[in-house]
Coordinates of C-alpha atoms in Angstrom, one line a residue:
Chain A
V32 CA -68.2 -44.8 -11.1
A33 CA -67.9 -44.7 -14.9
L34 CA -71.5 -43.5 -15.2
A35 CA -71.0 -40.6 -12.8
E36 CA -67.8 -39.6 -14.5
A37 CA -69.4 -39.6 -17.9
S38 CA -72.3 -37.4 -16.6
V39 CA -70.1 -34.6 -15.0
P40 CA -69.1 -32.6 -17.9
R41 CA -72.6 -32.5 -19.5
R42 CA -74.1 -31.4 -16.3
Q43 CA -71.5 -28.7 -15.5
V44 CA -72.1 -27.2 -18.9
A45 CA -75.7 -27.1 -18.4
T46 CA -75.7 -25.4 -15.1
Y47 CA -73.1 -22.9 -16.3
A48 CA -75.2 -22.0 -19.2
V49 CA -78.3 -21.2 -17.2
E50 CA -77.0 -19.8 -13.9
R51 CA -73.8 -18.3 -14.8
P52 CA -74.3 -14.5 -14.0
E53 CA -76.0 -14.8 -10.6
R54 CA -73.7 -17.6 -9.7
R55 CA -70.7 -15.5 -10.3
V56 CA -72.0 -12.7 -8.4
G57 CA -72.9 -15.0 -5.5
R58 CA -69.5 -16.6 -5.6
M59 CA -67.7 -13.3 -5.6
A60 CA -69.8 -12.0 -2.7
S61 CA -69.1 -15.0 -0.7
R62 CA -65.3 -14.8 -1.5
L63 CA -65.3 -11.3 -0.3
F64 CA -67.1 -12.2 2.9
F65 CA -64.6 -14.9 3.6
L66 CA -61.7 -12.5 2.8
V67 CA -63.1 -9.9 5.3
L68 CA -63.6 -12.6 7.9
L69 CA -60.0 -13.9 7.5
A70 CA -58.7 -10.3 7.6
G71 CA -60.6 -9.7 10.8
V72 CA -59.2 -12.9 12.4
T73 CA -55.7 -11.8 11.2
V74 CA -55.9 -8.6 13.1
V75 CA -56.9 -10.5 16.2
F76 CA -54.0 -12.8 15.8
L77 CA -51.4 -10.1 15.2
A78 CA -52.8 -7.5 17.7
P79 CA -50.8 -8.8 20.8
L80 CA -47.6 -8.9 18.8
A81 CA -48.2 -5.3 17.7
W82 CA -48.9 -4.4 21.2
L83 CA -45.8 -5.9 22.5
V84 CA -43.6 -3.9 20.1
S85 CA -45.5 -0.7 20.7
A86 CA -45.5 -1.0 24.5
S87 CA -41.7 -1.8 24.5
L88 CA -41.2 1.6 22.9
K89 CA -43.2 3.6 25.3
T90 CA -42.2 5.6 28.3
R91 CA -42.7 3.9 31.7
S92 CA -45.8 6.0 32.6
Q93 CA -47.4 5.3 29.1
V94 CA -46.9 1.6 28.8
F95 CA -50.5 0.8 29.6
N96 CA -52.1 3.9 28.1
G97 CA -54.1 2.2 25.4
E98 CA -52.4 3.9 22.4
W99 CA -51.1 1.8 19.5
V100 CA -48.4 4.3 18.5
P101 CA -45.8 5.4 21.1
D102 CA -45.3 8.9 21.5
P103 CA -42.4 9.6 22.0
V104 CA -40.7 6.6 20.7
M105 CA -38.2 5.3 23.3
W106 CA -35.6 3.4 21.4
S107 CA -33.6 4.0 24.8
N108 CA -35.5 1.2 26.4
Y109 CA -33.5 -1.3 24.4
V110 CA -30.3 0.3 25.5
D111 CA -31.6 0.6 29.2
V112 CA -32.5 -3.1 29.4
W113 CA -29.0 -3.9 28.0
R114 CA -27.5 -1.8 31.0
A115 CA -29.9 -3.2 33.5
A116 CA -29.3 -6.9 32.8
P117 CA -26.7 -9.0 31.0
V118 CA -28.9 -9.4 27.9
L119 CA -26.1 -9.8 25.6
S120 CA -24.5 -13.0 27.5
W121 CA -28.1 -14.3 27.6
L122 CA -28.6 -14.0 23.9
Q123 CA -25.3 -15.4 23.5
N124 CA -26.1 -18.5 25.7
S125 CA -29.3 -19.1 24.0
L126 CA -27.6 -19.1 20.6
V127 CA -24.8 -21.5 21.7
V128 CA -27.4 -23.9 23.3
G129 CA -29.7 -23.5 20.3
L130 CA -27.0 -24.0 17.5
L131 CA -25.1 -26.9 19.3
G132 CA -28.3 -28.7 20.3
A133 CA -30.0 -28.3 16.9
V134 CA -26.8 -29.5 14.9
A135 CA -26.2 -32.3 17.4
V136 CA -30.0 -33.6 17.2
T137 CA -30.0 -33.3 13.4
L138 CA -26.9 -35.2 12.8
S139 CA -27.5 -37.9 15.4
S140 CA -31.1 -38.4 14.6
A141 CA -30.3 -38.6 10.9
A142 CA -27.6 -41.4 11.6
V143 CA -29.9 -43.5 13.7
A144 CA -32.8 -43.0 11.3
F145 CA -30.6 -44.2 8.4
G146 CA -29.4 -47.2 10.7
F147 CA -33.1 -48.1 11.1
A148 CA -34.1 -47.5 7.3
Y149 CA -31.2 -49.1 5.4
F150 CA -29.6 -51.8 7.3
R151 CA -31.0 -55.3 7.9
F152 CA -30.0 -56.9 11.2
R153 CA -31.7 -59.1 13.8
G154 CA -33.8 -57.3 16.4
R155 CA -34.1 -54.1 14.3
D156 CA -37.7 -53.9 14.2
V157 CA -38.2 -54.6 17.9
L158 CA -35.8 -51.8 18.6
F159 CA -37.7 -49.5 16.3
G160 CA -40.8 -50.5 18.3
L161 CA -38.9 -49.4 21.4
V162 CA -38.3 -45.9 19.7
L163 CA -42.0 -45.6 19.0
A164 CA -42.8 -46.6 22.7
T165 CA -40.4 -44.1 24.3
M166 CA -42.1 -41.2 22.3
M167 CA -45.0 -41.7 24.6
L168 CA -43.1 -41.1 27.8
P169 CA -43.7 -37.7 29.4
G170 CA -40.4 -35.8 30.2
A171 CA -41.3 -35.4 33.8
V172 CA -40.6 -39.2 34.5
T173 CA -36.9 -38.9 33.5
M174 CA -36.5 -35.3 34.5
I175 CA -35.2 -36.0 38.1
P176 CA -32.9 -38.9 37.5
V177 CA -31.4 -37.1 34.5
Y178 CA -30.7 -34.0 36.8
L179 CA -29.1 -36.4 39.1
I180 CA -26.8 -37.7 36.4
W181 CA -25.6 -34.1 35.4
N182 CA -25.3 -33.3 39.0
E183 CA -23.1 -36.4 39.5
L184 CA -20.9 -35.3 36.6
G185 CA -20.5 -31.9 38.0
L186 CA -22.1 -30.2 35.0
V187 CA -25.1 -28.5 36.8
N188 CA -24.8 -24.8 36.3
T189 CA -23.2 -25.1 33.0
L190 CA -24.9 -24.9 29.6
V191 CA -23.9 -28.5 28.8
P192 CA -27.2 -30.3 30.2
L193 CA -29.3 -27.9 27.9
W194 CA -27.9 -29.5 24.7
A195 CA -25.6 -32.5 25.2
G196 CA -28.6 -35.0 25.5
N197 CA -29.1 -34.0 21.8
L198 CA -26.0 -35.9 20.9
F199 CA -28.1 -39.1 21.2
G200 CA -30.9 -38.4 18.9
S201 CA -34.4 -37.6 19.5
V202 CA -37.0 -40.4 18.9
F203 CA -39.6 -38.1 17.3
Y204 CA -36.9 -36.9 14.6
V205 CA -35.7 -40.4 14.1
F206 CA -39.2 -41.4 13.3
L207 CA -39.7 -38.4 11.0
L208 CA -36.4 -38.9 9.2
R209 CA -36.6 -42.8 8.8
Q210 CA -39.8 -42.1 6.8
F211 CA -37.9 -39.9 4.4
Y212 CA -35.0 -42.5 4.1
L213 CA -37.6 -45.2 3.4
G214 CA -38.7 -43.2 0.4
L215 CA -35.4 -43.3 -1.3
P216 CA -34.7 -46.1 -3.8
R217 CA -32.4 -48.6 -2.6
D218 CA -30.7 -48.9 -6.1
L219 CA -29.1 -45.5 -5.4
F220 CA -27.3 -46.9 -2.5
D221 CA -26.4 -50.1 -4.4
A222 CA -24.9 -47.9 -7.1
A223 CA -22.8 -46.0 -4.6
R224 CA -21.6 -49.4 -3.2
I225 CA -20.3 -50.5 -6.6
D226 CA -18.5 -47.1 -6.9
G227 CA -16.6 -48.2 -3.7
A228 CA -18.5 -46.0 -1.1
N229 CA -18.4 -47.4 2.3
Y230 CA -21.6 -47.2 4.7
L231 CA -20.5 -44.0 6.2
Q232 CA -20.0 -42.4 2.8
M233 CA -23.4 -43.7 1.5
W234 CA -25.0 -41.9 4.4
W235 CA -23.0 -38.7 4.2
R236 CA -22.8 -38.4 0.4
V237 CA -26.0 -39.9 -0.8
A238 CA -28.7 -40.1 1.9
L239 CA -28.0 -36.8 3.6
P240 CA -27.9 -34.6 0.5
L241 CA -31.0 -36.0 -0.8
T242 CA -33.1 -35.4 2.4
R243 CA -32.0 -31.9 2.9
T244 CA -35.3 -30.5 3.3
A245 CA -36.1 -32.8 6.1
L246 CA -32.9 -32.1 7.9
I247 CA -33.6 -28.4 7.7
V248 CA -36.9 -29.1 9.3
V249 CA -35.5 -30.9 12.1
F250 CA -33.0 -28.2 12.6
V251 CA -35.4 -25.4 12.7
F252 CA -37.8 -27.3 14.9
E253 CA -35.3 -28.1 17.4
F254 CA -33.8 -24.5 17.3
K255 CA -37.1 -23.2 18.1
A256 CA -37.7 -25.7 21.0
L257 CA -34.4 -24.9 22.6
W258 CA -34.7 -21.1 22.1
T259 CA -38.0 -21.3 23.9
D260 CA -37.4 -23.7 26.7
L261 CA -37.8 -22.3 30.2
L262 CA -37.9 -25.7 32.2
K263 CA -34.4 -27.0 31.8
P264 CA -32.8 -23.6 32.3
L265 CA -34.7 -23.3 35.5
I266 CA -33.4 -26.7 36.6
Y267 CA -29.7 -26.3 35.6
L268 CA -28.8 -22.8 35.8
Y269 CA -28.2 -20.7 38.9
D270 CA -25.7 -17.9 37.8
T271 CA -27.3 -14.9 36.2
A272 CA -24.5 -14.8 33.6
L273 CA -25.2 -18.4 32.4
F274 CA -28.9 -17.8 31.9
T275 CA -30.5 -18.4 28.5
M276 CA -32.9 -15.5 27.3
P277 CA -36.1 -17.2 28.5
R278 CA -34.7 -17.9 31.9
G279 CA -33.3 -14.2 31.9
I280 CA -36.7 -12.7 31.1
K281 CA -38.3 -14.8 33.8
T282 CA -35.8 -13.1 36.3
L283 CA -36.6 -9.7 34.8
I284 CA -40.5 -10.3 35.3
D285 CA -39.7 -11.3 38.9
R286 CA -37.5 -8.4 39.5
F287 CA -39.0 -5.5 37.5
G288 CA -42.7 -6.6 37.2
Q289 CA -45.2 -8.4 39.5
G290 CA -45.2 -6.0 42.4
G291 CA -41.4 -5.1 41.8
E292 CA -40.3 -2.0 40.4
M293 CA -42.9 -2.1 37.5
Q294 CA -40.3 -1.3 34.8
W295 CA -42.4 -3.1 32.3
E296 CA -41.2 -1.3 29.3
L297 CA -37.8 -2.9 30.0
V298 CA -39.3 -6.5 30.4
L299 CA -41.2 -6.0 27.2
A300 CA -38.1 -4.8 25.3
A301 CA -36.3 -7.9 26.3
T302 CA -39.4 -9.9 25.4
T303 CA -39.3 -8.5 21.9
V304 CA -35.7 -9.2 21.6
L305 CA -36.4 -12.9 22.4
T306 CA -39.4 -13.1 20.0
V307 CA -38.0 -11.3 16.9
P308 CA -35.2 -13.7 16.1
L309 CA -37.5 -16.7 15.9
I310 CA -40.1 -14.7 13.6
A311 CA -37.2 -13.7 11.4
L312 CA -35.8 -17.3 11.3
F313 CA -39.4 -18.3 10.2
F314 CA -39.5 -15.9 7.3
F315 CA -36.1 -17.2 6.0
A316 CA -37.1 -20.9 6.3
Q317 CA -41.0 -20.5 6.1
R318 CA -41.2 -23.4 3.7
Y319 CA -39.5 -25.8 6.0
F320 CA -41.6 -24.9 9.0
I321 CA -44.9 -25.4 7.1
E322 CA -43.7 -28.5 5.4
G323 CA -42.4 -29.9 8.6
I324 CA -45.7 -29.4 10.6
A325 CA -47.9 -30.5 7.7
T326 CA -45.8 -33.7 7.3
T327 CA -46.1 -34.5 10.9
G328 CA -49.8 -34.5 10.7
T329 CA -50.2 -36.5 7.6
K330 CA -47.2 -39.1 8.1
G331 CA -47.6 -39.4 12.0
Chain B
M5 CA -44.7 -44.9 0.4
G6 CA -42.8 -46.1 3.3
A7 CA -44.4 -49.6 3.4
V8 CA -43.5 -50.0 -0.4
A9 CA -40.0 -49.1 0.1
Q10 CA -39.7 -51.5 3.2
G11 CA -41.2 -54.2 1.2
A12 CA -38.5 -53.6 -1.5
L13 CA -35.9 -54.0 1.3
R14 CA -37.1 -57.2 2.5
A15 CA -37.7 -58.7 -1.2
R16 CA -34.1 -58.3 -2.1
P17 CA -32.7 -61.8 -1.6
A18 CA -30.1 -62.0 1.2
A19 CA -27.3 -62.5 -1.4
G20 CA -23.7 -62.5 -0.9
P21 CA -21.5 -64.3 1.7
S22 CA -22.7 -64.3 5.2
G23 CA -19.5 -62.0 5.8
L24 CA -21.3 -59.3 4.1
R25 CA -24.4 -59.6 6.0
R26 CA -22.6 -59.6 9.2
A27 CA -20.7 -56.4 8.1
E28 CA -24.1 -54.9 7.3
A29 CA -25.5 -55.9 10.7
R30 CA -22.4 -54.3 12.4
A31 CA -22.7 -51.1 10.6
G32 CA -26.4 -50.9 11.3
W33 CA -25.6 -51.3 15.0
A34 CA -23.0 -48.5 14.6
F35 CA -25.5 -46.1 13.2
I36 CA -28.2 -46.6 15.7
A37 CA -25.5 -46.6 18.5
P38 CA -26.0 -43.1 19.6
W39 CA -29.8 -43.8 20.2
A40 CA -29.1 -47.1 21.9
V41 CA -26.7 -45.3 24.3
G42 CA -29.1 -42.4 24.9
C43 CA -31.9 -44.7 25.2
L44 CA -30.1 -46.7 28.0
V45 CA -28.5 -43.6 29.8
F46 CA -31.2 -41.1 29.6
T47 CA -34.4 -43.2 29.5
A48 CA -34.0 -46.8 30.7
V49 CA -31.9 -46.0 33.7
P50 CA -33.8 -42.9 34.6
M51 CA -37.0 -44.8 34.4
V52 CA -35.8 -47.4 36.9
T53 CA -34.3 -44.7 39.0
S54 CA -37.4 -42.7 39.1
L55 CA -39.5 -45.6 40.0
Y56 CA -37.2 -46.5 42.9
L57 CA -37.1 -42.8 44.1
S58 CA -40.9 -42.8 44.1
F59 CA -40.6 -45.2 47.0
T60 CA -38.2 -43.1 49.0
E61 CA -37.9 -39.7 50.6
Y62 CA -34.9 -37.9 48.9
D63 CA -33.8 -34.4 49.1
V64 CA -30.4 -34.8 47.0
L65 CA -28.4 -33.7 50.0
R66 CA -28.8 -37.0 52.0
P67 CA -29.1 -40.4 50.4
P68 CA -32.6 -41.7 49.5
R69 CA -34.4 -43.3 52.4
P70 CA -36.8 -46.0 51.5
V71 CA -40.5 -45.3 52.7
G72 CA -42.4 -47.8 50.9
L73 CA -45.9 -46.6 49.6
E74 CA -45.8 -43.4 51.6
N75 CA -45.5 -41.0 48.7
Y76 CA -48.4 -42.6 46.9
R77 CA -50.4 -42.7 50.0
D78 CA -49.6 -39.0 50.6
M79 CA -50.7 -38.2 47.0
L80 CA -54.2 -39.5 47.9
V81 CA -54.6 -37.0 50.8
D82 CA -52.7 -34.0 49.3
P83 CA -55.3 -31.3 48.6
R84 CA -52.7 -29.3 46.4
L85 CA -52.2 -32.3 44.3
R86 CA -56.0 -32.8 43.8
L87 CA -56.2 -29.2 42.9
A88 CA -53.3 -29.4 40.4
L89 CA -54.9 -32.5 38.9
W90 CA -58.3 -30.7 38.6
N91 CA -56.7 -27.5 37.2
S92 CA -55.0 -29.6 34.5
F93 CA -58.1 -31.6 33.6
F94 CA -60.1 -28.5 33.6
Y95 CA -57.7 -26.6 31.2
T96 CA -57.4 -29.6 29.0
A97 CA -61.0 -30.4 28.7
L98 CA -61.5 -26.6 27.8
Y99 CA -58.6 -26.1 25.5
V100 CA -58.5 -29.3 23.3
P101 CA -62.0 -29.3 21.8
L102 CA -61.9 -25.5 21.4
S103 CA -58.5 -25.7 19.7
V104 CA -59.5 -28.4 17.3
A105 CA -62.8 -26.8 16.5
L106 CA -61.3 -23.3 16.0
A107 CA -58.5 -24.6 13.8
L108 CA -60.7 -26.6 11.8
G109 CA -62.9 -23.6 11.3
L110 CA -60.1 -21.4 10.3
A111 CA -58.5 -24.2 8.1
L112 CA -61.9 -24.4 6.2
L113 CA -61.9 -20.7 5.8
L114 CA -58.4 -20.8 4.4
E115 CA -59.6 -23.4 1.9
R116 CA -62.3 -21.0 0.7
V117 CA -60.0 -18.4 -0.5
T118 CA -57.4 -20.3 -2.4
R119 CA -55.1 -17.7 -3.7
A120 CA -54.8 -15.6 -0.6
A121 CA -54.6 -18.8 1.6
G122 CA -50.8 -18.7 2.0
F123 CA -50.8 -15.1 3.4
F124 CA -53.3 -15.9 6.1
R125 CA -51.9 -19.1 7.0
T126 CA -48.5 -17.4 7.7
A127 CA -50.4 -14.7 9.7
F128 CA -52.1 -17.4 11.9
Y129 CA -48.8 -19.2 12.3
V130 CA -46.5 -16.4 13.3
P131 CA -47.9 -16.1 17.1
S132 CA -47.1 -19.7 17.5
L133 CA -43.4 -18.7 17.0
T134 CA -43.5 -16.5 19.9
P135 CA -41.3 -18.1 22.7
T136 CA -43.4 -19.5 25.6
V137 CA -41.9 -17.1 28.1
A138 CA -42.7 -14.1 25.9
V139 CA -46.3 -15.4 25.6
G140 CA -46.6 -15.4 29.3
A141 CA -45.1 -12.1 29.7
L142 CA -47.2 -10.6 27.0
F143 CA -50.6 -12.2 28.0
L144 CA -50.1 -11.1 31.6
W145 CA -51.0 -7.7 30.0
V146 CA -53.1 -8.6 27.2
L147 CA -55.5 -10.3 29.8
N148 CA -55.0 -7.7 32.3
P149 CA -58.6 -6.9 33.5
S150 CA -58.2 -3.0 33.4
V151 CA -55.5 -2.2 30.9
G152 CA -55.3 -5.3 28.7
I153 CA -56.2 -5.2 25.0
L154 CA -58.6 -8.0 25.3
N155 CA -60.9 -6.3 27.7
R156 CA -60.5 -2.9 25.9
A157 CA -61.6 -4.9 22.7
L158 CA -64.6 -6.4 24.6
A159 CA -65.6 -2.9 25.8
L160 CA -65.9 -1.8 22.3
F161 CA -68.7 -4.2 22.0
G162 CA -70.3 -3.2 25.2
V163 CA -69.0 -6.2 27.1
D164 CA -67.5 -5.7 30.7
G165 CA -64.7 -8.3 30.5
P166 CA -63.9 -10.6 33.4
G167 CA -60.8 -10.6 35.6
W168 CA -58.8 -12.8 33.3
T169 CA -55.7 -12.7 35.5
T170 CA -57.3 -11.8 39.0
D171 CA -60.6 -13.7 39.3
P172 CA -59.9 -17.5 40.2
A173 CA -62.8 -18.5 38.2
W174 CA -61.4 -16.8 35.0
I175 CA -57.8 -17.4 35.3
K176 CA -58.0 -21.0 33.6
P177 CA -60.3 -19.7 30.8
G178 CA -57.8 -16.9 30.4
L179 CA -55.0 -19.3 30.0
V180 CA -57.2 -21.1 27.3
V181 CA -57.5 -17.8 25.4
M182 CA -53.8 -17.5 25.6
S183 CA -53.1 -21.0 24.2
L184 CA -55.6 -20.6 21.5
W185 CA -53.5 -17.5 20.3
S186 CA -50.8 -20.1 19.6
L187 CA -52.9 -22.3 17.4
G188 CA -51.0 -22.0 14.3
G189 CA -49.5 -25.4 14.1
T190 CA -52.8 -27.2 14.5
I191 CA -54.3 -24.9 11.6
V192 CA -51.3 -25.9 9.3
I193 CA -51.9 -29.6 9.9
L194 CA -55.6 -29.5 9.3
Y195 CA -55.2 -27.3 6.3
A196 CA -52.9 -29.7 4.9
A197 CA -55.3 -32.5 5.5
L198 CA -58.0 -30.6 3.8
K199 CA -56.0 -30.0 0.8
N200 CA -55.3 -33.6 0.5
V201 CA -59.0 -34.5 0.0
P202 CA -59.4 -35.8 -3.5
R203 CA -61.3 -33.2 -5.5
D204 CA -63.5 -35.9 -7.3
L205 CA -65.0 -36.9 -4.0
Y206 CA -66.6 -33.4 -3.8
E207 CA -67.7 -33.5 -7.3
A208 CA -69.3 -36.8 -6.9
A209 CA -71.1 -35.4 -3.8
R210 CA -72.4 -32.5 -5.6
I211 CA -73.7 -34.7 -8.3
E212 CA -75.6 -36.7 -5.7
G213 CA -77.0 -33.3 -4.6
A214 CA -75.4 -33.2 -1.3
S215 CA -76.0 -29.9 0.6
G216 CA -72.9 -28.1 2.0
W217 CA -73.3 -29.6 5.5
A218 CA -73.7 -33.1 4.2
E219 CA -70.7 -32.8 2.0
F220 CA -68.7 -31.6 5.1
R221 CA -70.1 -34.4 7.2
H222 CA -69.8 -37.3 4.8
V223 CA -66.9 -36.3 2.6
T224 CA -64.5 -33.8 4.3
L225 CA -64.8 -35.1 8.0
P226 CA -64.0 -38.8 7.1
M227 CA -61.2 -37.7 4.9
I228 CA -59.4 -35.6 7.4
S229 CA -60.4 -37.7 10.5
G230 CA -56.9 -39.1 10.7
A231 CA -55.3 -35.6 11.1
V232 CA -58.1 -34.5 13.5
F233 CA -57.3 -37.4 15.6
F234 CA -53.6 -36.6 15.4
V235 CA -54.1 -33.1 16.7
L236 CA -56.5 -34.3 19.2
I237 CA -54.0 -36.6 20.8
V238 CA -51.0 -34.2 20.4
N239 CA -52.9 -31.3 21.9
T240 CA -54.1 -33.3 24.9
I241 CA -50.8 -34.7 25.8
A242 CA -49.2 -31.1 25.4
A243 CA -52.1 -29.5 27.4
L244 CA -51.6 -31.9 30.4
Q245 CA -48.0 -30.8 30.5
V246 CA -48.2 -27.0 30.1
F247 CA -45.5 -25.3 32.2
D248 CA -43.5 -22.4 30.7
E249 CA -46.3 -19.8 30.2
V250 CA -48.1 -20.5 33.4
Y251 CA -44.9 -20.5 35.6
T252 CA -43.9 -17.3 33.8
M253 CA -47.2 -15.6 34.8
Y254 CA -48.0 -16.9 38.2
F255 CA -45.1 -18.4 39.9
G256 CA -41.3 -17.7 40.6
Q257 CA -39.8 -15.6 43.2
M258 CA -43.2 -14.0 44.1
D259 CA -46.5 -16.0 43.8
S260 CA -49.4 -14.0 42.9
G261 CA -52.2 -14.8 45.3
A262 CA -55.1 -16.0 43.0
G263 CA -52.8 -17.5 40.4
S264 CA -50.8 -19.7 42.7
S265 CA -54.0 -21.8 43.3
A266 CA -56.2 -21.5 40.2
A267 CA -53.1 -21.7 37.8
L268 CA -51.3 -24.5 39.8
F269 CA -51.0 -26.9 37.0
Y270 CA -49.8 -30.5 37.4
V271 CA -46.3 -30.3 36.0
V272 CA -46.0 -26.9 37.7
Y273 CA -46.7 -28.4 41.0
L274 CA -44.4 -31.3 40.2
F275 CA -41.5 -29.0 39.5
R276 CA -42.1 -27.1 42.6
Q277 CA -42.1 -30.3 44.6
A278 CA -38.8 -31.5 42.9
F279 CA -36.7 -28.3 42.6
E280 CA -38.3 -25.7 45.0
F281 CA -39.0 -28.1 47.9
L282 CA -36.6 -30.9 47.0
N283 CA -39.1 -33.6 47.8
M284 CA -37.6 -35.7 44.8
G285 CA -39.4 -38.8 46.0
Y286 CA -42.8 -37.3 46.0
A287 CA -42.1 -35.7 42.8
S288 CA -41.0 -38.9 41.2
A289 CA -44.3 -40.6 42.3
M290 CA -46.3 -37.6 40.9
A291 CA -44.4 -38.2 37.5
W292 CA -45.5 -41.8 37.5
L293 CA -49.2 -40.8 38.1
L294 CA -48.8 -38.3 35.2
F295 CA -47.5 -41.1 33.0
V296 CA -50.4 -43.4 33.9
V297 CA -53.0 -40.6 33.3
I298 CA -51.5 -39.8 29.9
L299 CA -51.3 -43.5 28.9
V300 CA -55.0 -44.1 29.9
I301 CA -56.3 -41.1 28.1
T302 CA -54.3 -41.9 24.9
L303 CA -55.4 -45.5 25.0
V304 CA -59.1 -44.5 25.6
Q305 CA -58.7 -42.0 22.6
L306 CA -57.2 -44.8 20.5
R307 CA -60.0 -47.0 21.3
V308 CA -62.7 -44.5 20.6
S309 CA -61.0 -43.5 17.5
R310 CA -61.7 -46.8 15.8
R311 CA -65.3 -45.8 15.6
W312 CA -64.8 -42.5 13.9
V313 CA -61.3 -42.4 12.2
Y314 CA -61.3 -43.6 8.6
Y315 CA -58.0 -44.5 7.1
E316 CA -57.7 -44.8 3.4
G317 CA -56.9 -48.3 2.2
R318 CA -57.6 -50.1 5.6

């Protein structure tokens, strides 16, 4: 190893001295090639979204005309879909479920993760093994009995089953947050103890602020998941006024599209309304999205 | 990092009176209580219930009627179930390798352009933020054989695009194309792994005179194999449980003819059995089959991974 290290600088100097001009041109050419390639892929990735926005602004007869720029621009589609369906209630329901569920899962998972990371008690590691094991369980196995529980409680056809399960933490986030807590030095908590903090204060005043990034990651991930979900609203919601946005759009597709009245410009306007908030959230919290995903891959 | 901190926790002598330790244990239990309760109510009890229901006939309206192994026997001869399994396997077998290969290719490209990488990474990630129902609604038209932008783009190259949403043979490949569009998460993970490869390894390889391919094969690939394995597992488990987009496109109040067979994925069929036909017993048995399938595939992948995944420091 020492030999290899020693020889690096000399060799580099030598090659640079001899090959520099062509090499630079070659490197620039290849860089340009890669940039062009990436730009091409970017166009492919963004084209469907561009089509969505464009089609949502066209007249009914022009929706599928293959033009990228709508002419005339029908802003009225967004008003019409508002009139044709209770889109405002749907958005409100989605927002309520998303916010309640994301806050609930963030706080409960953080508490549980802290319990597993900081405290020493008999059976802790066995229980944490159980946390990891339940991560493997597909949702389909518990889907029916959980429905029966909410049914027993008389809460089917309310928004409660969509978010209340989050009060009990989510194993994936518990795992993620525990990793962050384990990275905090124990002395920090001992110091807080000496200052008279109790366990709850140690969590709330020391652990939570120090893992803010991780908490925001959990919040945005769960918000995205809840905002997107179709399966639970299909299972639990019957009244149109209670629908979340995805559930509502599914109804619009069944009613206006697919052999229905073919008012796709309205469906696509609603679809745009569903899509834009998440992309906006992403641009505010981009760092957290990217960091969160990258962490799950490297720490998982 | 985690292991070190945990070591530190253990190394600390169990000092103080035993009352303090008991207080700590009690507080620990209080903190994990939400999970413990949730695990009992929303996981353990439902698992037992689901297993019981799988041996009964149950439509929610009347109490469950025990039928022994009938649901499992029915599964053996149900042609729709066989179709659903086949559809899900076909889609997974096509999607998973393609998604990992394409994401790896794009992540490698991102690594080449260093300064502009952030911009392109964002561009690749944005589609995966599109809600699944929106993806379904959108791709019903992107993939439309006559007016969709995919076949219009193919026509520019003189290719006569297939019936992505109408031809039973092309519906699943069409759904794979749709899923590949939301590849952003996989790209981000693999790109992060690529950036974590120590630079001096590349320098050492270059000094050894390694070609670009040899460098990729013997330096890059082993160093990111952990992340590749992770996305393989995660994408496989997700692909076997696809529901939202497919249900949006091909099911609901009106079933479109070709799609209702070619796109009958396993979880779609399970959902319909449970909540549209109210065969809760049969659907529970189906759920357990899914569990076993996922378990077996994951265990096989874990087993095989020992031969090719390299973990640093092990």
